[in-house]
Short mmCIF file of C-alpha atoms in Angstrom, two decimals:
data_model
loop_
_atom_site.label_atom_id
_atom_site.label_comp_id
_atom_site.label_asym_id
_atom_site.label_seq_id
_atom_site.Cartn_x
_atom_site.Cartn_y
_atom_site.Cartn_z
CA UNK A 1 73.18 42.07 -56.86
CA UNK A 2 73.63 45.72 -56.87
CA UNK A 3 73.19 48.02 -53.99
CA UNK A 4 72.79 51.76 -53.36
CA UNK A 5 74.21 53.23 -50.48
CA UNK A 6 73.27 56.76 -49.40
CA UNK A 7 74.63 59.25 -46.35
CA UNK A 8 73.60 60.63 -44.06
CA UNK A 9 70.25 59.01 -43.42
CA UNK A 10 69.00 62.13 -41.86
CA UNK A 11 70.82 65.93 -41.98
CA UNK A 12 69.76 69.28 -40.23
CA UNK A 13 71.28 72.05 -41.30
CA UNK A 14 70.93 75.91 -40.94
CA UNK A 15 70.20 77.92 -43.64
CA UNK A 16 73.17 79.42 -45.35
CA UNK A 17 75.08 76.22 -44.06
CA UNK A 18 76.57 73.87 -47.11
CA UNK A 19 75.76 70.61 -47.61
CA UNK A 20 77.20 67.02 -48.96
CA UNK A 21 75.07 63.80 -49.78
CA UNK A 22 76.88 60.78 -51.17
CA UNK A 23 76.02 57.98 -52.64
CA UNK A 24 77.91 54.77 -53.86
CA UNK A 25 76.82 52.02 -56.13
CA UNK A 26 77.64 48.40 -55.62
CA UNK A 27 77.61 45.05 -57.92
CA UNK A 28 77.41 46.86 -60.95
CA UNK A 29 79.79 49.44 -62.91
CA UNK A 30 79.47 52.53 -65.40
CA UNK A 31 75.88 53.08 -63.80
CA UNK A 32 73.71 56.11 -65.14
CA UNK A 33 73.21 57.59 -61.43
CA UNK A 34 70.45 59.82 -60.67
CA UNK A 35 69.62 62.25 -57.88
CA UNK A 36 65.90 63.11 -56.65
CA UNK A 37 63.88 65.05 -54.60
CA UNK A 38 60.80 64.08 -52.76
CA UNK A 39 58.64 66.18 -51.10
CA UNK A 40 55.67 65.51 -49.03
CA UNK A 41 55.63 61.57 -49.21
CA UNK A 42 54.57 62.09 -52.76
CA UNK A 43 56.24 62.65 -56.65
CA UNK A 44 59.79 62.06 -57.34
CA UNK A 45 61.55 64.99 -58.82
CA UNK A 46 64.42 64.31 -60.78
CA UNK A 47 67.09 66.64 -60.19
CA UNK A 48 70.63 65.51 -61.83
CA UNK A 49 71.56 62.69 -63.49
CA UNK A 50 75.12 61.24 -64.56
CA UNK A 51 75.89 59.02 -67.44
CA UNK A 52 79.73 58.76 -66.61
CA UNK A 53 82.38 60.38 -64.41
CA UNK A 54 82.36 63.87 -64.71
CA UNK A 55 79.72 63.97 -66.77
CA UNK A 56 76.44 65.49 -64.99
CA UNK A 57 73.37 67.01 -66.22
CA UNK A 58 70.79 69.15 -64.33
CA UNK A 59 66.65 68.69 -65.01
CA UNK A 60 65.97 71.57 -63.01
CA UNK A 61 67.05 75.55 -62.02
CA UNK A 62 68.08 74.92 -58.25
CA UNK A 63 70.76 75.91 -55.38
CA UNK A 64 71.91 72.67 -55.87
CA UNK A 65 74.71 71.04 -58.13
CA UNK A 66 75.82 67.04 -58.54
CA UNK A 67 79.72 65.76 -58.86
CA UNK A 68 80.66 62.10 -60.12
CA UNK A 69 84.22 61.76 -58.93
CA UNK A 70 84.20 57.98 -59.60
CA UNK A 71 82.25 55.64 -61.63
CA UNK A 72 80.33 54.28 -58.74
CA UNK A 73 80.19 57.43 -57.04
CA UNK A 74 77.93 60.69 -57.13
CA UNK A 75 77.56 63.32 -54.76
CA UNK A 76 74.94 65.91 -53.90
CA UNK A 77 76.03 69.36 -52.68
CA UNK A 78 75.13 72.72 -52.20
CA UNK A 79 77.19 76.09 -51.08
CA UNK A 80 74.46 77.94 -49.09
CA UNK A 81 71.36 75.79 -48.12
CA UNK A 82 67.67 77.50 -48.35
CA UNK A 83 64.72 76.44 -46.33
CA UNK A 84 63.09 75.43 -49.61
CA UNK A 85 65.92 72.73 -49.84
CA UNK A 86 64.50 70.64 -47.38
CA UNK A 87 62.98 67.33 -48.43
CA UNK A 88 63.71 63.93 -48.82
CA UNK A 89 66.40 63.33 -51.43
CA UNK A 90 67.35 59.70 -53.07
CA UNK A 91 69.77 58.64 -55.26
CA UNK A 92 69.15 55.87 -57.77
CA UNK A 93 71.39 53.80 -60.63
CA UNK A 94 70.69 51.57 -63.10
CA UNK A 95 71.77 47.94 -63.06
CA UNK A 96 74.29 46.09 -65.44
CA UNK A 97 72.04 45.89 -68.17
CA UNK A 98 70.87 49.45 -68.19
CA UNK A 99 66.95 48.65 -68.45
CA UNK A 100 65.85 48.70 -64.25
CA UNK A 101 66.78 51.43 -61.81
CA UNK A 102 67.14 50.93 -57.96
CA UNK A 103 66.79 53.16 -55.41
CA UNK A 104 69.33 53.81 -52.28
CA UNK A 105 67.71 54.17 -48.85
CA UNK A 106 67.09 57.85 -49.13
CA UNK A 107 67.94 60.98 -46.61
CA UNK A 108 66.08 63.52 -45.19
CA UNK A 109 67.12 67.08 -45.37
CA UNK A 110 65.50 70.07 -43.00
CA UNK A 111 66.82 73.07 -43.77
CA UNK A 112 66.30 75.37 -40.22
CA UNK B 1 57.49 66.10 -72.05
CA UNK B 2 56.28 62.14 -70.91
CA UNK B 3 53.77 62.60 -68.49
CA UNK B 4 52.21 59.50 -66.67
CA UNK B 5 48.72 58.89 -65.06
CA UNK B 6 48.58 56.89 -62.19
CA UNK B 7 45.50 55.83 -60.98
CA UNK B 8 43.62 56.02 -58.19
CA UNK B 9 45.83 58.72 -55.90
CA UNK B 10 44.86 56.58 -53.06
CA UNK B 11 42.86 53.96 -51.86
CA UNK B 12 41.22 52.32 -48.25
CA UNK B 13 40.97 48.67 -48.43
CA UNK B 14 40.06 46.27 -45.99
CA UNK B 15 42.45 43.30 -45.34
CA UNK B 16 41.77 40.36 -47.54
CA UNK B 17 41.13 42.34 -50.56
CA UNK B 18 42.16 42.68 -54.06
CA UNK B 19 43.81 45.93 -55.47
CA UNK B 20 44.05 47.47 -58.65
CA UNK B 21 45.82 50.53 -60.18
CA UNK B 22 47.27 51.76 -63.48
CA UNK B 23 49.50 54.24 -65.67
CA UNK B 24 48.51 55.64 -68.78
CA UNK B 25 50.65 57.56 -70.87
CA UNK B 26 50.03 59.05 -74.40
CA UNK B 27 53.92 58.33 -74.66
CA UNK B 28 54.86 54.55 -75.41
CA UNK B 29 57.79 53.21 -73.51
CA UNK B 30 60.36 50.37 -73.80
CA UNK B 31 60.21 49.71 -70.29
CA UNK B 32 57.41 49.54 -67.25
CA UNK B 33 58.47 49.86 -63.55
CA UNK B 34 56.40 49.06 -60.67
CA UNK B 35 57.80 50.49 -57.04
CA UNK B 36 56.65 50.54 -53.60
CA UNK B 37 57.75 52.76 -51.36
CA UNK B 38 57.51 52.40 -47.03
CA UNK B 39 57.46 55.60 -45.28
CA UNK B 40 60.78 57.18 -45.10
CA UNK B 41 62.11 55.26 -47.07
CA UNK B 42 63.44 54.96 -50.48
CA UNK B 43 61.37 52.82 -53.50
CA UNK B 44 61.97 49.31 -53.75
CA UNK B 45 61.44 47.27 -57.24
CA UNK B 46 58.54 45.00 -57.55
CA UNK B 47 58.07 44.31 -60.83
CA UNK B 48 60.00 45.28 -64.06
CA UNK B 49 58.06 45.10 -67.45
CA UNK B 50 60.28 44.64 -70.79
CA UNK B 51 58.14 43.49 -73.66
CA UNK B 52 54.42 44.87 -75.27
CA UNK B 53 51.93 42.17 -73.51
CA UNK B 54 54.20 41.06 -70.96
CA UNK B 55 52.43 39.51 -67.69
CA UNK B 56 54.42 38.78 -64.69
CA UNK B 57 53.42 37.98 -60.94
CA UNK B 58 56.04 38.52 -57.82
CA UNK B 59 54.23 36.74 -54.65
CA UNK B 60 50.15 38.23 -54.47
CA UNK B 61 51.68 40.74 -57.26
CA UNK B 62 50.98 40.71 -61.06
CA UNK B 63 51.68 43.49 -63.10
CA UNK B 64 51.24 43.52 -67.08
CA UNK B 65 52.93 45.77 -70.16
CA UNK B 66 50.29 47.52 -72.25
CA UNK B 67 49.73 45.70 -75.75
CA UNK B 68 49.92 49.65 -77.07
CA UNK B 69 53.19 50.49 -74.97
CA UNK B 70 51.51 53.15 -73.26
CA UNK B 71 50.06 51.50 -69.87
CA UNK B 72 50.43 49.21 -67.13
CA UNK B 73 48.58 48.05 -64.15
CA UNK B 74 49.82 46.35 -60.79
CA UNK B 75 47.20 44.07 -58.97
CA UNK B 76 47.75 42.98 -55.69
CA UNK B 77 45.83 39.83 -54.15
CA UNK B 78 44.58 39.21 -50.68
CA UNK B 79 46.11 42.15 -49.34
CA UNK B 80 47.76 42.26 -45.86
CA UNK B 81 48.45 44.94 -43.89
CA UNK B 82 52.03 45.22 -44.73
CA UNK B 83 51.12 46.08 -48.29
CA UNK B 84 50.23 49.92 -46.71
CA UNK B 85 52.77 51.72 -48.54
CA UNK B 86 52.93 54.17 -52.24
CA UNK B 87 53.04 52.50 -55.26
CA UNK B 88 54.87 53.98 -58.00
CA UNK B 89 54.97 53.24 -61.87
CA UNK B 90 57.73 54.36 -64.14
CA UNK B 91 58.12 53.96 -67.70
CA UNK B 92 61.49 54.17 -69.21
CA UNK B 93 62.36 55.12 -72.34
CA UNK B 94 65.52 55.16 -74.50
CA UNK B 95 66.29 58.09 -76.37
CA UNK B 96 69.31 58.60 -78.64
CA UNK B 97 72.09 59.12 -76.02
CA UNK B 98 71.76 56.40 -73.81
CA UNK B 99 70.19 58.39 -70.91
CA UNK B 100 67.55 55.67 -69.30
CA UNK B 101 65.25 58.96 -67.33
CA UNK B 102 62.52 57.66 -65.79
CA UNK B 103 59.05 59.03 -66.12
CA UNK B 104 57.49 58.59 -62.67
CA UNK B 105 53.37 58.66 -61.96
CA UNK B 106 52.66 60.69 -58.74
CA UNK B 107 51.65 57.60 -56.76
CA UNK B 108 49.02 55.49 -55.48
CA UNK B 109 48.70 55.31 -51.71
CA UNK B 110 47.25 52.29 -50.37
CA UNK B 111 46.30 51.65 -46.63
CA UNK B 112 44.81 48.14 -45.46
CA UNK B 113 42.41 48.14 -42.62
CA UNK B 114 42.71 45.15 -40.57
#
């Protein structure tokens, strides 16, 4: 069955500071991967999402950009984190058939 | 864009219970996805919805697909206190590209009283 692996589980970083979430995708293969922000416990805010390596697209205007260096994996960075980056961040991937997503475990972000 | 209405934002139940809540959407998707998510961490799949009409049940969970592709509802029976989590639906669509996005509802937040 396919799993979604996500690190760190938890990051604190000062602002200005860079950052690197990655994520990795098990028992399937070319995935459409997905990164999103949650804020508050509540709404998921879909920020990038990749149909293939290399291939990314951004939903939103942000400090943030998204890298697929391999089929299976996609990676959240940023070169100068802001306070308003904090939040709780998952990455997700569809299954072999393409028509259910799953989530990874999630990580928490606080900007200080 | 796809916007979905989840229903209620949150509700108090006592233990033993049943629960109801539903998306509405003036959109009509191919897909309905039910989540629930424990605090902290990320949104597990309950219950995936494929076809117009479809009913299924997971456990004390039945969800059912819309006859007009443009709601669902997720009912939970005899609630236990372990069910205290947000529930999310999603409907999916497939638009020319291939790019399954996910329209999420902002959530229904359920706590059981024992």
């Amino acid at each position: 069955s396919q799993t979604i692996h996500q690190w760190p589980a938890t990051l604190v970083q000062p602002v200005g500071s860079p950052l690197s979430l990655e994520c990795t995708v098990e028992g399937t293969s070319n995935p459409n991967l997905y990164w999103y922000r949650q804020a508050a416990g509540r709404g998921l805010q879909l920020l990038f999402y990749s149909v293939g390596i290399g291939q990314i697209s951004s939903e939103v205007p942000q400090n943030l950009s998204a890298s697929r260096p391999q089929d299976r994996q996609f990676i959240l960075s940023s070169k100068k984190l802001l306070l308003s980056d904090s939040g709780f961040y998952l990455c997700a991937g569809t299954n072999l058939f393409g028509n259910t997503i799953y989530f990874g475990e999630g990580s928490w972000l606080t900007v200080v | 864009g796809q916007q979905l209405n989840q229903s209620p934002q949150s509700m108090f139940i006592q233990e033993g219970e049943d629960v109801s809540m539903n998306c509405t959407s003036s959109s009509i998707f191919n897909t309905w996805l039910w989540y629930k998510q424990d605090p902290g961490e990320g949104p597990v799949l309950l219950i995936a919805l494929y076809k117009a009409g479809e009913l299924t049940s997971n456990g004390r969970l039945t969800a059912q697909f819309g006859i007009t592709r443009k709601d669902s509802f997720l009912n939970i029976s005899a609630s236990i206190p372990s069910d205290v989590g947000i529930y999310f639906c999603a409907g999916q669509l497939l638009p020319q590209g291939g790019s399954e996005k996910l329209v999420f509802g902002k959530g229904t937040k359920l706590t059981v009283n024992p």
